[in-house]
XYZ file of C-alpha atoms in Angstrom:
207
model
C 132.552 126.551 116.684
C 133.411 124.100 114.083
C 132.637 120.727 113.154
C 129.937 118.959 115.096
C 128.153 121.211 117.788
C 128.654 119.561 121.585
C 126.307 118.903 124.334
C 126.818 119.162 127.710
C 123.378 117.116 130.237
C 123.975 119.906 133.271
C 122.890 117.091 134.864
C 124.827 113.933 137.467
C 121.769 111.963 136.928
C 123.085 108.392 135.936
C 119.639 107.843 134.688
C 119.147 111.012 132.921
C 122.465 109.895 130.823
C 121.401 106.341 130.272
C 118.266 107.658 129.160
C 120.147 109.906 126.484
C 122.407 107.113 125.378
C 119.189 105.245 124.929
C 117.981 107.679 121.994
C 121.724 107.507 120.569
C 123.032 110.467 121.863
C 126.383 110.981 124.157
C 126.783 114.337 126.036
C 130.348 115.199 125.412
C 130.580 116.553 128.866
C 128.270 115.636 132.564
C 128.345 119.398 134.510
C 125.813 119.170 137.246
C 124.903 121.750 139.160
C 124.671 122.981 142.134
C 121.608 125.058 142.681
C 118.832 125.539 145.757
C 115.880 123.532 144.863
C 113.768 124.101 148.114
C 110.006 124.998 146.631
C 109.047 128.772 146.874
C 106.359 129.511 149.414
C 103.158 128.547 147.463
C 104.929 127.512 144.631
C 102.897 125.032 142.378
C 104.528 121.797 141.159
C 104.418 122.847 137.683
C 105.809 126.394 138.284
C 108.519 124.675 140.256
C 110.110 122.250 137.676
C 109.891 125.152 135.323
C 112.023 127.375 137.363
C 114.606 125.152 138.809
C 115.416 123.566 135.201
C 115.637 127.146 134.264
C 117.903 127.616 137.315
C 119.801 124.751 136.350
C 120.185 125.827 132.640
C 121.575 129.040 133.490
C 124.317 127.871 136.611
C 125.615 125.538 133.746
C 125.921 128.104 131.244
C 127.182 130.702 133.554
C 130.122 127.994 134.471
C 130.601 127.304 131.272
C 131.595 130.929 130.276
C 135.538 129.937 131.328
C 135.742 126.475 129.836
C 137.237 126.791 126.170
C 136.562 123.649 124.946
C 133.164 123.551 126.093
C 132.042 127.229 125.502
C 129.243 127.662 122.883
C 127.912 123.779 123.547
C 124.585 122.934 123.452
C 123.021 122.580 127.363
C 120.115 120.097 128.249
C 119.319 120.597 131.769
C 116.369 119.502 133.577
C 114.058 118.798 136.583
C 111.827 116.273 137.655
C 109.390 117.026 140.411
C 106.724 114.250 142.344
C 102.996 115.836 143.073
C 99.739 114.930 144.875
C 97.277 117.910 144.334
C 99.586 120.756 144.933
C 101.673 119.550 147.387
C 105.652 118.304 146.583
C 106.969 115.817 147.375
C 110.521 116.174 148.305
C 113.687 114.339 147.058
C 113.722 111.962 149.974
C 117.835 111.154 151.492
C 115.909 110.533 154.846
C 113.996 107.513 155.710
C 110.998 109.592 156.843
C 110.913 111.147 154.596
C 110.744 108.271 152.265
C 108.235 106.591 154.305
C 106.099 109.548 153.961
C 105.838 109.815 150.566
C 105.072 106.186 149.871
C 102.776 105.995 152.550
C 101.036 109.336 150.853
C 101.551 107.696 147.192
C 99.807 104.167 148.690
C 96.673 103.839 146.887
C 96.667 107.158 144.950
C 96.659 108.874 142.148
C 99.806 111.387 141.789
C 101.628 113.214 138.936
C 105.115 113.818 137.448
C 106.536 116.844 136.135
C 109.442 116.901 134.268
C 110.645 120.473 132.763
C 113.286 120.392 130.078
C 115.446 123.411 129.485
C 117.917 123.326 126.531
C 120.539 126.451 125.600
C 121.432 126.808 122.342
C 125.235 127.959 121.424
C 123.571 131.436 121.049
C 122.254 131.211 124.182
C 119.328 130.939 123.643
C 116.694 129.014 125.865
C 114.109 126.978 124.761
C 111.884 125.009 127.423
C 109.076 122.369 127.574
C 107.380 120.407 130.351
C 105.601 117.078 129.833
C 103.274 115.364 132.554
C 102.512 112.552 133.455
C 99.575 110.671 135.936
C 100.662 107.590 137.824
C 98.951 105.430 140.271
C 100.081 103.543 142.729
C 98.661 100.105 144.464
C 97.709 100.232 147.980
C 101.512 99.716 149.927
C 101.412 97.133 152.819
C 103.701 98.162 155.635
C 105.769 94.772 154.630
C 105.679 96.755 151.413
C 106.745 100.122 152.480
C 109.491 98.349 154.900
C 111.073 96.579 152.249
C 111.175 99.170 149.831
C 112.879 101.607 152.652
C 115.661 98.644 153.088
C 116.370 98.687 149.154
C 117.927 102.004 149.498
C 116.740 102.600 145.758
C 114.787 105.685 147.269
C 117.211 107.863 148.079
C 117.767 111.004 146.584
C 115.160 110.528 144.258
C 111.460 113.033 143.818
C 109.041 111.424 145.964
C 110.643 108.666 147.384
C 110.739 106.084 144.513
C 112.376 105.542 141.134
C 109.664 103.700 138.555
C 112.658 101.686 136.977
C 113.774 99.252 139.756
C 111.480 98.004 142.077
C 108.971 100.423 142.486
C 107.514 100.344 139.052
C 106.214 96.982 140.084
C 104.340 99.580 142.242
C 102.325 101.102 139.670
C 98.725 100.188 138.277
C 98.410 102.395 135.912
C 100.477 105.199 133.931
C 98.878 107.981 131.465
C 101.522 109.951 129.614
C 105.436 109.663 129.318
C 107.200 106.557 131.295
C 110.617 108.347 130.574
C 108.938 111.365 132.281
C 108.986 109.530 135.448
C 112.586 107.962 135.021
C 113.944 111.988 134.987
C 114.036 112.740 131.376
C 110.765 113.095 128.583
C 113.205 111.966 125.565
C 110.622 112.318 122.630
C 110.428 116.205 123.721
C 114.087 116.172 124.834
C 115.201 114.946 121.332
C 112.258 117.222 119.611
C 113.882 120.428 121.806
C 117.506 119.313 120.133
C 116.382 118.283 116.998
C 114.418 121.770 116.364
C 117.238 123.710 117.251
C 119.291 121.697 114.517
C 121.499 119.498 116.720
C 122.659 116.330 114.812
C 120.327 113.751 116.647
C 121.084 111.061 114.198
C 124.516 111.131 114.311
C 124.578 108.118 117.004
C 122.339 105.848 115.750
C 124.525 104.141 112.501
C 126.835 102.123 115.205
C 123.418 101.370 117.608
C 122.523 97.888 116.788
C-alpha cells in the first residue's frame, strides 16, 4: 500500500464520524456492519462491548477482503453498551422500551461502556475499553413523555443520547463524555496513533 495508509469507521454512526472529524481525522470510507448484537445469556456489560466490537472488527475486515481500493486499510470499529449493575440496557427503536430505560435510569447511577477495536493493515487487532459513570436526575413523567416525543431515543444504548436533550439529564459524569456520545477519542486516537497512523495529518487546515 503506498502513500498515506486509509481508514475505514466499520461504523453508520453519524455521531461516531462527527466525533472523528472532531479530532481531525476523515475515514476514507463508512462500512457498517451488519452483525447480531443480542447479549449472550449471562453475558456481562463489559464482556459484551468487548465481543461485539470484536465482531464488528472482523465482519468489516472479512468484507473488505474483495474491495481493492480499500484492502489493507486501517479499521476502527466499535461498540457502545448502557449498564445498571449487570443488566443491559438495550438499543431502544420501541417506545417501551425507551420508557423503560429512562424510567430505570431516573434517579440513578448507571455506566457506559464503550469497546474500541482497531485492525491494522496486517491485520492485526488491537482493542481497548474505557468506562464511564453517569447519573441521572430523578425523570418526571412530563419528563419521560417529552423525551419519548423527541424521537432522539431511538436506536440509541439505553434509550438516550447525552448530546441533545438528554445530557441536560445528567448530574454528574466521572470518566469520558465522548464515551457516552459512541466513541472514547483520546483512546481511539492513542489506538491509531500507536499503530503509526498519521493522526496529524488533518489538523493544518482545522482552524
Amino acid at each position: 500500500m503506498s502513500g498515506r495508509p486509509k481508514l475505514v469507521l466499520a461504523s453508520g454512526s453519524p455521531r461516531r464520524l462527527s466525533l472523528l472529524n472532531q479530532a481531525g481525522i476523515e475515514p476514507d470510507a463508512l462500512r457498517p456492519v451488519d452483525i447480531d448484537e443480542t447479549p449472550t445469556k449471562g453475558e456481562l456489560p463489559r464482556a459484551c462491548a468487548n465481543r461485539l466490537a470484536r465482531a464488528k472488527a472482523d465482519a468489516a475486515l472479512k468484507a473488505l477482503q474483495f474491495d481493492d481500493e480499500l484492502r489493507g486499510s486501517f479499521i476502527l470499529a466499535a461498540d457502545t453498551v448502557v449498564a445498571v449493575g449487570r443488566r443491559i440496557l438495550p438499543k431502544a427503536d420501541l417506545v417501551d422500551e425507551a420508557s423503560q430505560c429512562l424510567r430505570l435510569l431516573s434517579g440513578r447511577n448507571h455506566r457506559v461502556y464503550t469497546a474500541v477495536c482497531l485492525v491494522t493493515p496486517k491485520e492485526n487487532f488491537r482493542q481497548r475499553l474505557v468506562e464511564t459513570r453517569v447519573r441521572f436526575k430523578r425523570l418526571s413523567e412530563e419528563d419521560i413523555q417529552a423525551y419519548i416525543g423527541s424521537g432522539e431515543w431511538r436506536g440509541k444504548a439505553g434509550g438516550y443520547a447525552i448530546q441533545g436533550i438528554a445530557g441536560s439529564f445528567v448530574v454528574k459524569l466521572v470518566g469520558s463524555y465522548t464515551n457516552v456520545v459512541g466513541l472514547p477519542l483520546n483512546e481511539s486516537i492513542a489506538l491509531l496513533g500507536g499503530e503509526e497512523f498519521p493522526i496529524r495529518t488533518g489538523w493544518l487546515d482545522a482552524g
